[in-house]
mmCIF file of C-alpha atoms in Angstrom:
data_model
loop_
_atom_site.group_PDB
_atom_site.id
_atom_site.type_symbol
_atom_site.label_atom_id
_atom_site.label_comp_id
_atom_site.label_asym_id
_atom_site.label_seq_id
_atom_site.Cartn_x
_atom_site.Cartn_y
_atom_site.Cartn_z
ATOM 1 C CA MET A 1 114.626 89.778 155.916
ATOM 2 C CA GLU A 2 115.241 93.529 155.711
ATOM 3 C CA ASP A 3 114.276 93.606 152.019
ATOM 4 C CA ASP A 4 110.731 92.584 153.001
ATOM 5 C CA TYR A 5 110.158 95.889 154.807
ATOM 6 C CA LEU A 6 109.931 99.500 153.756
ATOM 7 C CA ILE A 7 112.931 101.267 155.257
ATOM 8 C CA MET A 8 111.649 104.529 156.701
ATOM 9 C CA THR A 9 113.261 107.871 157.429
ATOM 10 C CA THR A 10 112.536 107.325 161.069
ATOM 11 C CA HIS A 11 114.547 107.575 164.264
ATOM 12 C CA ALA A 12 113.648 105.456 167.286
ATOM 13 C CA ILE A 13 114.408 106.346 170.878
ATOM 14 C CA PHE A 14 114.339 103.174 172.958
ATOM 15 C CA CYS A 15 114.102 103.721 176.735
ATOM 16 C CA SER A 16 115.088 100.551 178.563
ATOM 17 C CA LEU A 17 114.767 99.718 182.258
ATOM 18 C CA VAL A 18 117.945 97.567 182.075
ATOM 19 C CA ASN A 19 120.990 97.400 179.839
ATOM 20 C CA PRO A 20 119.897 95.075 177.001
ATOM 21 C CA TYR A 21 123.538 93.977 176.676
ATOM 22 C CA ARG A 22 124.266 93.572 180.397
ATOM 23 C CA LYS A 23 127.000 91.201 181.544
ATOM 24 C CA HIS A 24 124.705 89.030 183.663
ATOM 25 C CA SER A 25 121.901 88.736 181.141
ATOM 26 C CA ASN A 26 118.496 87.399 182.119
ATOM 27 C CA GLY A 27 115.295 86.644 180.277
ATOM 28 C CA GLY A 28 114.091 90.232 180.464
ATOM 29 C CA SER A 29 117.276 91.828 179.157
ATOM 30 C CA GLU A 30 117.571 89.270 176.365
ATOM 31 C CA ASP A 31 113.979 89.926 175.273
ATOM 32 C CA ILE A 32 114.645 93.687 175.225
ATOM 33 C CA ARG A 33 117.824 93.232 173.188
ATOM 34 C CA ARG A 34 115.931 91.204 170.596
ATOM 35 C CA ARG A 35 113.351 93.984 170.252
ATOM 36 C CA VAL A 36 116.099 96.577 169.814
ATOM 37 C CA ASP A 37 117.723 94.495 167.080
ATOM 38 C CA ALA A 38 114.381 93.889 165.350
ATOM 39 C CA MET A 39 113.474 97.575 165.473
ATOM 40 C CA ALA A 40 116.872 98.502 164.041
ATOM 41 C CA SER A 41 116.078 96.502 160.911
ATOM 42 C CA ILE A 42 113.075 98.661 159.956
ATOM 43 C CA VAL A 43 114.085 102.211 160.958
ATOM 44 C CA ASP A 44 117.046 104.385 160.030
ATOM 45 C CA SER A 45 118.523 104.508 163.513
ATOM 46 C CA VAL A 46 117.851 103.502 167.104
ATOM 47 C CA THR A 47 119.256 105.297 170.117
ATOM 48 C CA VAL A 48 118.997 103.208 173.277
ATOM 49 C CA TYR A 49 118.900 104.905 176.661
ATOM 50 C CA ALA A 50 119.284 102.231 179.330
ATOM 51 C CA ILE A 51 119.498 102.534 183.100
ATOM 52 C CA ASP A 52 120.996 99.760 185.233
ATOM 53 C CA TYR A 53 123.259 98.939 188.161
ATOM 54 C CA LEU A 54 126.853 100.110 187.898
ATOM 55 C CA GLN A 55 128.264 96.591 187.407
ATOM 56 C CA GLU A 56 125.947 96.046 184.430
ATOM 57 C CA LEU A 57 127.002 99.178 182.523
ATOM 58 C CA VAL A 58 129.050 97.284 179.965
ATOM 59 C CA PHE A 59 129.097 97.784 176.210
ATOM 60 C CA PRO A 60 128.938 94.796 173.847
ATOM 61 C CA GLU A 61 131.806 94.048 171.511
ATOM 62 C CA ALA A 62 129.582 94.810 168.535
ATOM 63 C CA LEU A 63 126.252 96.516 167.855
ATOM 64 C CA PRO A 64 124.162 96.843 164.704
ATOM 65 C CA ALA A 65 125.583 99.746 162.713
ATOM 66 C CA ASN A 66 122.511 101.933 163.265
ATOM 67 C CA VAL A 67 122.138 101.274 167.006
ATOM 68 C CA HIS A 68 123.628 103.768 169.463
ATOM 69 C CA LEU A 69 123.814 102.714 173.113
ATOM 70 C CA ASN A 70 123.842 105.131 176.068
ATOM 71 C CA LEU A 71 124.151 103.706 179.587
ATOM 72 C CA TYR A 72 123.324 105.363 182.901
ATOM 73 C CA GLU A 73 123.645 104.270 186.506
ATOM 74 C CA ARG A 74 120.489 103.782 188.521
ATOM 75 C CA GLY A 75 119.884 106.424 191.144
ATOM 76 C CA PHE A 76 117.234 107.623 193.572
ATOM 77 C CA ASP A 77 114.913 110.423 192.503
ATOM 78 C CA PRO A 78 115.385 113.121 195.173
ATOM 79 C CA ARG A 79 112.353 115.227 194.235
ATOM 80 C CA PRO A 80 109.766 114.997 197.049
ATOM 81 C CA TRP A 81 106.756 115.149 194.724
ATOM 82 C CA ARG A 82 107.992 111.992 192.996
ATOM 83 C CA TRP A 83 107.836 109.942 196.162
ATOM 84 C CA ARG A 84 104.206 109.179 195.369
ATOM 85 C CA TYR A 85 105.567 107.042 192.532
ATOM 86 C CA PRO A 86 106.359 103.363 193.246
ATOM 87 C CA LEU A 87 109.844 102.540 194.462
ATOM 88 C CA ALA A 88 110.646 100.761 191.180
ATOM 89 C CA CYS A 89 110.164 104.099 189.396
ATOM 90 C CA VAL A 90 111.899 106.253 192.002
ATOM 91 C CA ARG A 91 115.000 104.018 191.930
ATOM 92 C CA ARG A 92 115.363 104.276 188.146
ATOM 93 C CA TYR A 93 116.346 107.927 188.059
ATOM 94 C CA ASN A 94 119.298 109.575 186.377
ATOM 95 C CA ARG A 95 119.062 113.295 185.691
ATOM 96 C CA ARG A 96 121.642 113.226 182.901
ATOM 97 C CA MET A 97 119.710 110.492 181.135
ATOM 98 C CA ILE A 98 116.544 112.599 181.227
ATOM 99 C CA MET A 99 118.350 115.660 179.890
ATOM 100 C CA ASP A 100 120.000 113.633 177.106
ATOM 101 C CA ILE A 101 116.673 112.150 175.986
ATOM 102 C CA ARG A 102 114.964 115.536 176.021
ATOM 103 C CA ARG A 103 117.804 116.996 173.947
ATOM 104 C CA GLN A 104 117.637 114.106 171.502
ATOM 105 C CA ILE A 105 113.889 114.614 171.056
ATOM 106 C CA THR A 106 114.098 118.362 170.460
ATOM 107 C CA ASP A 107 117.054 118.043 168.058
ATOM 108 C CA ARG A 108 115.386 115.497 165.780
ATOM 109 C CA ALA A 109 113.697 116.623 162.564
ATOM 110 C CA GLU A 110 112.673 113.232 161.144
ATOM 111 C CA GLN A 111 109.732 111.039 162.110
ATOM 112 C CA LEU A 112 110.182 109.952 165.716
ATOM 113 C CA VAL A 113 109.236 106.724 167.483
ATOM 114 C CA ILE A 114 109.679 106.539 171.262
ATOM 115 C CA PHE A 115 109.596 103.103 172.869
ATOM 116 C CA ILE A 116 109.113 102.982 176.661
ATOM 117 C CA GLU A 117 110.047 99.589 178.091
ATOM 118 C CA GLY A 118 107.805 98.934 181.080
ATOM 119 C CA MET A 119 105.631 100.870 183.519
ATOM 120 C CA GLN A 120 108.659 101.121 185.818
ATOM 121 C CA LEU A 121 109.667 104.012 183.532
ATOM 122 C CA PHE A 122 106.514 106.037 184.243
ATOM 123 C CA GLY A 123 108.739 108.540 186.052
ATOM 124 C CA LEU A 124 110.966 108.912 182.998
ATOM 125 C CA TRP A 125 107.942 109.349 180.746
ATOM 126 C CA SER A 126 106.587 112.103 182.996
ATOM 127 C CA ASP A 127 109.934 113.903 182.670
ATOM 128 C CA ILE A 128 110.161 113.788 178.860
ATOM 129 C CA LYS A 129 106.566 113.905 177.608
ATOM 130 C CA GLY A 130 106.464 117.696 177.614
ATOM 131 C CA VAL A 131 108.898 117.902 174.676
ATOM 132 C CA VAL A 132 107.531 115.013 172.599
ATOM 133 C CA PRO A 133 106.200 116.212 169.200
ATOM 134 C CA ILE A 134 102.501 115.693 168.624
ATOM 135 C CA ASP A 135 103.175 113.531 165.561
ATOM 136 C CA ALA A 136 105.595 111.179 167.343
ATOM 137 C CA LYS A 137 104.552 107.576 167.844
ATOM 138 C CA VAL A 138 104.986 106.689 171.515
ATOM 139 C CA ILE A 139 104.779 103.007 172.439
ATOM 140 C CA LEU A 140 104.610 101.542 175.944
ATOM 141 C CA ARG A 141 105.655 97.930 176.372
ATOM 142 C CA ALA A 142 103.484 96.577 179.192
ATOM 143 C CA LEU A 143 105.593 93.783 180.657
ATOM 144 C CA ASN A 144 102.976 93.496 183.373
ATOM 145 C CA ILE A 145 100.066 95.541 184.619
ATOM 146 C CA GLU A 146 102.180 96.594 187.555
ATOM 147 C CA SER A 147 99.374 97.254 190.036
ATOM 148 C CA GLU A 148 98.067 93.730 189.484
ATOM 149 C CA TYR A 149 101.573 92.246 189.513
ATOM 150 C CA HIS A 150 102.361 93.730 192.926
ATOM 151 C CA ARG A 151 99.004 92.664 194.341
ATOM 152 C CA SER A 152 99.741 89.141 193.149
ATOM 153 C CA VAL A 153 103.191 89.116 194.758
ATOM 154 C CA ALA A 154 101.788 90.641 197.967
ATOM 155 C CA MET A 155 99.385 87.701 198.271
ATOM 156 C CA GLU A 156 102.377 85.322 198.163
ATOM 157 C CA SER A 157 104.544 87.348 200.586
ATOM 158 C CA ARG A 158 104.697 88.051 204.298
ATOM 159 C CA GLY A 159 105.698 90.817 206.667
ATOM 160 C CA LEU A 160 107.430 93.921 205.331
ATOM 161 C CA LEU A 161 107.761 92.440 201.837
ATOM 162 C CA LYS A 162 103.998 91.968 201.676
ATOM 163 C CA LEU A 163 103.460 95.559 202.818
ATOM 164 C CA ALA A 164 105.958 96.899 200.271
ATOM 165 C CA HIS A 165 104.159 95.205 197.392
ATOM 166 C CA GLN A 166 100.755 96.351 198.641
ATOM 167 C CA VAL A 167 102.019 99.945 198.725
ATOM 168 C CA SER A 168 103.470 99.627 195.223
ATOM 169 C CA ALA A 169 100.149 98.296 193.918
ATOM 170 C CA ASP A 170 98.312 101.255 195.456
ATOM 171 C CA GLN A 171 100.847 103.690 193.941
ATOM 172 C CA TYR A 172 100.759 102.183 190.439
ATOM 173 C CA GLN A 173 96.964 102.187 190.154
ATOM 174 C CA PRO A 174 96.444 105.989 189.872
ATOM 175 C CA LEU A 175 99.491 106.318 187.593
ATOM 176 C CA GLU A 176 98.066 103.704 185.245
ATOM 177 C CA ASP A 177 94.726 105.537 185.262
ATOM 178 C CA MET A 178 96.442 108.842 184.469
ATOM 179 C CA LEU A 179 99.207 107.859 182.033
ATOM 180 C CA LEU A 180 98.104 104.900 179.910
ATOM 181 C CA GLY A 181 95.885 107.081 177.738
ATOM 182 C CA GLN A 182 98.903 109.195 176.745
ATOM 183 C CA PHE A 183 100.555 106.499 174.618
ATOM 184 C CA SER A 184 99.951 105.940 170.907
ATOM 185 C CA PHE A 185 100.039 102.183 171.430
ATOM 186 C CA ILE A 186 100.407 99.797 174.342
ATOM 187 C CA TYR A 187 102.093 96.492 173.555
ATOM 188 C CA CYS A 188 100.870 93.750 175.898
ATOM 189 C CA ILE A 189 103.100 90.788 176.646
ATOM 190 C CA SER A 190 100.278 88.236 176.926
ATOM 191 C CA ASP A 191 96.599 87.592 176.213
ATOM 192 C CA THR A 192 95.928 87.991 179.937
ATOM 193 C CA GLU A 193 97.382 91.511 180.106
ATOM 194 C CA LEU A 194 95.568 92.464 176.913
ATOM 195 C CA ALA A 195 92.188 91.264 178.211
ATOM 196 C CA ASN A 196 92.683 92.933 181.595
ATOM 197 C CA LEU A 197 93.599 96.283 180.053
ATOM 198 C CA ARG A 198 90.598 96.098 177.720
ATOM 199 C CA ASN A 199 88.311 95.505 180.683
ATOM 200 C CA ARG A 200 89.824 98.288 182.776
ATOM 201 C CA TYR A 201 90.264 100.878 180.023
ATOM 202 C CA PRO A 202 87.749 100.259 177.213
ATOM 203 C CA GLU A 203 88.358 103.773 175.900
ATOM 204 C CA ILE A 204 91.887 102.824 174.731
ATOM 205 C CA THR A 205 91.019 99.421 173.259
ATOM 206 C CA SER A 206 91.990 100.532 169.740
ATOM 207 C CA ARG A 207 95.529 101.296 170.958
ATOM 208 C CA LEU A 208 96.131 97.940 172.611
ATOM 209 C CA ARG A 209 98.201 95.324 170.834
ATOM 210 C CA LEU A 210 99.281 91.782 171.663
ATOM 211 C CA PHE A 211 103.051 91.648 171.197
ATOM 212 C CA LEU A 212 104.410 88.359 172.439
ATOM 213 C CA PRO A 213 108.007 88.136 173.694
ATOM 214 C CA ILE A 214 110.705 87.165 171.222
ATOM 215 C CA PRO A 215 112.183 83.863 172.425
ATOM 216 C CA ARG A 216 115.706 82.784 171.683
ATOM 217 C CA LEU A 217 115.485 80.291 168.839
ATOM 218 C CA ASN A 218 118.617 78.188 168.635
ATOM 219 C CA LYS A 219 118.446 74.630 167.416
ATOM 220 C CA LEU A 220 120.943 72.559 169.372
ATOM 221 C CA ARG A 221 121.946 68.973 168.949
ATOM 222 C CA ASN A 222 119.963 66.474 170.985
ATOM 223 C CA LEU A 223 122.204 64.508 173.294
ATOM 224 C CA ALA A 224 121.975 60.770 172.722
ATOM 225 C CA LEU A 225 120.458 58.861 175.617
ATOM 226 C CA GLU A 226 122.894 56.045 176.359
ATOM 227 C CA SER A 227 121.721 53.071 178.345
ATOM 228 C CA ASN A 228 124.615 53.199 180.814
ATOM 229 C CA GLY A 229 125.196 56.953 180.790
ATOM 230 C CA PRO A 230 123.725 59.630 183.054
ATOM 231 C CA ARG A 231 120.351 61.150 182.320
ATOM 232 C CA VAL A 232 121.176 64.836 182.394
ATOM 233 C CA LEU A 233 118.715 67.477 183.526
ATOM 234 C CA ALA A 234 119.707 71.128 183.157
ATOM 235 C CA TYR A 235 118.573 74.337 184.809
ATOM 236 C CA PHE A 236 119.817 77.838 183.997
ATOM 237 C CA GLY A 237 118.902 81.151 185.606
ATOM 238 C CA ASP A 238 119.803 83.779 188.172
ATOM 239 C CA LEU A 239 119.470 81.984 191.499
ATOM 240 C CA THR A 240 119.942 85.133 193.545
ATOM 241 C CA LEU A 241 116.322 85.921 192.591
ATOM 242 C CA PRO A 242 113.881 84.557 195.204
ATOM 243 C CA ASN A 243 111.439 83.111 192.646
ATOM 244 C CA ASN A 244 114.162 81.066 190.953
ATOM 245 C CA TYR A 245 115.831 80.000 194.206
ATOM 246 C CA THR A 246 112.584 78.854 195.815
ATOM 247 C CA GLY A 247 111.466 76.847 192.785
ATOM 248 C CA LEU A 248 114.760 75.035 192.301
ATOM 249 C CA HIS A 249 115.090 74.342 196.034
ATOM 250 C CA TRP A 250 111.634 72.717 195.891
ATOM 251 C CA PHE A 251 112.731 70.582 192.931
ATOM 252 C CA CYS A 252 115.958 69.441 194.596
ATOM 253 C CA LYS A 253 114.107 68.551 197.778
ATOM 254 C CA ASN A 254 110.905 66.974 196.423
ATOM 255 C CA VAL A 255 111.573 65.653 192.919
ATOM 256 C CA LEU A 256 115.272 64.953 192.422
ATOM 257 C CA PRO A 257 115.663 62.436 195.299
ATOM 258 C CA GLN A 258 112.850 60.322 193.801
ATOM 259 C CA ILE A 259 114.657 59.864 190.471
ATOM 260 C CA LEU A 260 118.335 59.663 191.499
ATOM 261 C CA SER A 261 118.133 55.879 191.383
ATOM 262 C CA GLN A 262 117.540 56.188 187.627
ATOM 263 C CA ASN A 263 121.039 57.645 187.123
ATOM 264 C CA VAL A 264 119.745 61.212 186.881
ATOM 265 C CA GLN A 265 122.071 64.179 187.269
ATOM 266 C CA LEU A 266 120.991 67.816 187.601
ATOM 267 C CA ARG A 267 123.380 70.428 186.207
ATOM 268 C CA ILE A 268 122.801 74.037 187.244
ATOM 269 C CA ALA A 269 124.220 77.141 185.585
ATOM 270 C CA GLY A 270 123.775 80.720 186.676
ATOM 271 C CA LYS A 271 124.582 83.236 189.340
ATOM 272 C CA GLY A 272 124.149 81.706 192.807
ATOM 273 C CA SER A 273 124.087 78.092 191.621
ATOM 274 C CA GLU A 274 126.767 77.146 194.164
ATOM 275 C CA GLN A 275 124.022 77.271 196.818
ATOM 276 C CA PHE A 276 122.729 73.949 195.463
ATOM 277 C CA ALA A 277 126.015 72.041 195.266
ATOM 278 C CA HIS A 278 125.285 70.186 198.527
ATOM 279 C CA TYR A 279 122.315 68.306 197.066
ATOM 280 C CA SER A 280 122.957 64.742 195.916
ATOM 281 C CA GLY A 281 123.051 64.434 192.149
ATOM 282 C CA VAL A 282 123.664 68.159 191.587
ATOM 283 C CA VAL A 283 126.583 69.714 189.709
ATOM 284 C CA ALA A 284 126.770 73.518 190.052
ATOM 285 C CA TYR A 285 128.564 75.320 187.226
ATOM 286 C CA GLY A 286 128.159 78.923 188.366
ATOM 287 C CA PHE A 287 128.137 81.566 185.651
ATOM 288 C CA VAL A 288 128.933 79.990 182.278
ATOM 289 C CA ASP A 289 130.311 81.885 179.295
ATOM 290 C CA ASN A 290 128.673 79.615 176.730
ATOM 291 C CA ILE A 291 125.115 78.768 177.738
ATOM 292 C CA ASP A 292 124.482 77.032 174.388
ATOM 293 C CA GLU A 293 127.222 74.510 175.078
ATOM 294 C CA PHE A 294 125.885 73.935 178.585
ATOM 295 C CA ILE A 295 122.377 73.208 177.275
ATOM 296 C CA SER A 296 123.669 71.074 174.392
ATOM 297 C CA ASN A 297 125.073 68.656 176.944
ATOM 298 C CA ALA A 298 121.686 68.056 178.586
ATOM 299 C CA HIS A 299 118.821 65.744 177.728
ATOM 300 C CA VAL A 300 115.972 67.642 179.406
ATOM 301 C CA LEU A 301 115.516 71.177 180.740
ATOM 302 C CA VAL A 302 113.577 71.847 183.963
ATOM 303 C CA ALA A 303 111.954 75.121 185.027
ATOM 304 C CA PRO A 304 110.198 74.744 188.396
ATOM 305 C CA ILE A 305 108.550 78.115 189.109
ATOM 306 C CA PHE A 306 105.856 78.726 191.721
ATOM 307 C CA SER A 307 105.712 82.481 192.280
ATOM 308 C CA GLY A 308 105.834 85.770 190.442
ATOM 309 C CA ALA A 309 103.529 87.160 187.795
ATOM 310 C CA GLY A 310 103.683 87.699 184.087
ATOM 311 C CA VAL A 311 105.339 85.788 181.270
ATOM 312 C CA LYS A 312 108.519 83.943 182.241
ATOM 313 C CA ILE A 313 110.974 84.805 179.449
ATOM 314 C CA LYS A 314 113.474 82.251 180.765
ATOM 315 C CA VAL A 315 110.988 79.430 180.177
ATOM 316 C CA LEU A 316 110.247 80.677 176.669
ATOM 317 C CA ASP A 317 113.968 80.742 175.937
ATOM 318 C CA ALA A 318 114.271 77.170 177.207
ATOM 319 C CA ILE A 319 111.507 76.083 174.804
ATOM 320 C CA GLY A 320 113.291 77.957 172.017
ATOM 321 C CA TYR A 321 116.287 75.650 172.312
ATOM 322 C CA GLY A 322 114.241 72.783 170.910
ATOM 323 C CA LYS A 323 114.934 70.596 173.931
ATOM 324 C CA ALA A 324 112.434 68.604 175.959
ATOM 325 C CA LEU A 325 111.258 70.770 178.872
ATOM 326 C CA VAL A 326 109.208 70.312 182.037
ATOM 327 C CA THR A 327 107.835 73.346 183.884
ATOM 328 C CA THR A 328 104.970 74.242 186.238
ATOM 329 C CA PRO A 329 101.638 76.044 185.702
ATOM 330 C CA LYS A 330 103.258 79.225 187.040
ATOM 331 C CA GLY A 331 106.170 78.772 184.657
ATOM 332 C CA ALA A 332 103.746 78.671 181.727
ATOM 333 C CA GLU A 333 101.614 81.550 182.993
ATOM 334 C CA GLY A 334 100.759 84.054 180.281
ATOM 335 C CA PHE A 335 101.710 81.706 177.442
ATOM 336 C CA PRO A 336 99.317 81.452 174.479
ATOM 337 C CA SER A 337 96.930 78.514 174.806
ATOM 338 C CA TRP A 338 98.445 76.773 171.764
ATOM 339 C CA LEU A 339 101.833 76.766 173.483
ATOM 340 C CA LYS A 340 100.548 75.538 176.845
ATOM 341 C CA GLU A 341 98.979 72.578 175.075
ATOM 342 C CA ARG A 342 102.305 71.575 173.526
ATOM 343 C CA ILE A 343 104.659 71.594 176.520
ATOM 344 C CA ASN A 344 105.052 69.453 179.645
ATOM 345 C CA ILE A 345 103.446 71.115 182.679
ATOM 346 C CA ALA A 346 103.558 69.522 186.144
ATOM 347 C CA ALA A 347 101.371 70.744 188.981
ATOM 348 C CA ASP A 348 103.138 68.911 191.832
ATOM 349 C CA ALA A 349 106.182 66.807 192.667
ATOM 350 C CA LYS A 350 104.556 63.505 191.762
ATOM 351 C CA GLU A 351 103.476 64.734 188.342
ATOM 352 C CA PHE A 352 106.889 66.313 187.743
ATOM 353 C CA ARG A 353 108.572 62.976 188.471
ATOM 354 C CA MET A 354 106.124 61.029 186.301
ATOM 355 C CA ILE A 355 106.591 63.380 183.340
ATOM 356 C CA LEU A 356 110.382 63.154 183.577
ATOM 357 C CA GLU A 357 110.200 59.366 183.708
ATOM 358 C CA ARG A 358 107.942 59.349 180.642
ATOM 359 C CA VAL A 359 110.226 61.728 178.738
ATOM 360 C CA PHE A 360 113.232 59.487 179.363
ATOM 361 C CA GLN A 361 111.238 56.358 178.506
ATOM 362 C CA PHE A 362 110.116 57.828 175.169
ATOM 363 C CA TYR A 363 113.054 60.133 174.681
ATOM 364 C CA GLU A 364 113.099 60.122 170.877
ATOM 365 C CA ASP A 365 109.410 61.047 170.720
ATOM 366 C CA ALA A 366 109.940 63.802 173.302
ATOM 367 C CA THR A 367 112.801 65.375 171.327
ATOM 368 C CA LYS A 368 110.779 65.297 168.107
ATOM 369 C CA ALA A 369 107.844 66.972 169.858
ATOM 370 C CA ALA A 370 110.163 69.671 171.260
ATOM 371 C CA ALA A 371 111.528 70.367 167.788
ATOM 372 C CA GLU A 372 107.984 70.819 166.456
ATOM 373 C CA VAL A 373 107.185 73.306 169.218
ATOM 374 C CA GLN A 374 110.329 75.230 168.336
ATOM 375 C CA LYS A 375 109.173 75.473 164.705
ATOM 376 C CA GLU A 376 105.814 76.848 165.834
ATOM 377 C CA LEU A 377 107.555 79.402 168.045
ATOM 378 C CA ASP A 378 109.582 80.515 165.041
ATOM 379 C CA MET A 379 106.417 80.997 163.022
ATOM 380 C CA LYS A 380 104.341 82.813 165.648
ATOM 381 C CA MET A 381 106.785 84.561 168.024
ATOM 382 C CA SER A 382 109.991 85.241 166.092
ATOM 383 C CA ALA A 383 111.734 88.588 165.602
ATOM 384 C CA ASP A 384 110.374 88.599 162.052
ATOM 385 C CA ARG A 385 106.839 88.454 163.429
ATOM 386 C CA PHE A 386 107.604 91.405 165.723
ATOM 387 C CA ARG A 387 108.955 93.427 162.799
ATOM 388 C CA GLN A 388 105.797 92.826 160.780
ATOM 389 C CA GLN A 389 103.554 93.965 163.621
ATOM 390 C CA LEU A 390 105.699 96.977 164.515
ATOM 391 C CA SER A 391 105.876 98.148 160.899
ATOM 392 C CA GLY A 392 102.083 98.296 160.776
ATOM 393 C CA ASP A 393 101.992 100.733 163.692
ATOM 394 C CA ILE A 394 104.866 103.070 162.873
ATOM 395 C CA LEU A 395 104.647 103.306 159.079
#
């Protein structure tokens, strides 16, 4: 598709809050990697500066020829005046990273695009903005409106965790008020974020854009449903994360026992999946090297999610496989209305069970419907769509 775009004499600096190519990838890192790859197809070069935990500082076997990856270990910002920033910002500090980005900016003569991935990098932006040329295009990717995200999580939490999120919400609010107006464009991850930012900051409405996540689109074979064979459900995700653990625990306790008599088996892949091996009907695979093969061997994907805020990239990726999927209202939160209308959403255990029974009863129809949704995703949320939108802003 590169021939469809005007290749510009432009260098992009992409500041990422995780390594897009990390070993234990998740929905967020995969979405970031897809944006890096898409950006690389329309500019001369992309230099990625990513900060992550030490164990995730791994380089991929191959990168696009014009992508240069720099990795830095997460650290704690020791400067006392920065302690008014939220903990998520303070814990994403690396002095060498800041110096390298500043040097890269001042050494560049060509048109410059700077992409800031998430409000968690407000601290980084404050450290580099002083050397950014006036003609540079600076884009903030708003994964969430962080003050609202932390207020939402605080409402679902208790004790010290509740207090921590309340404090973070109070710290993000003044930073959002002060810094959002400094960006050339703000890319919102959902209609909800876009509408909320328009209401809160009408003066920057012209700079706000809806940029949906880029799901993984990978058409896999649909497993035949044999009359005497198991009906295979699959779940994949990082189960060391509380939101994922809580949702899957609820499913194994409240839904799975009601359908085991129908020869249903739940296969789980991902970090921490061994915690669920004691449930009847569950097979825990742990971390799998080939997630496509794991999903190919399933009839239906499940994504029970009941907490957290913002768009769930993992659920989008599950839809992108073209497999029948059942999730919850929280799992579909932030999705465009056209997508919500096309997927299976269950509000409680009874509805979850009934939808799964219906999917298995009319399995061929369910797989055809999933394939149609995948085609619509490709048309409206693909990397090609992102490239078209991005080109309009940075040309």
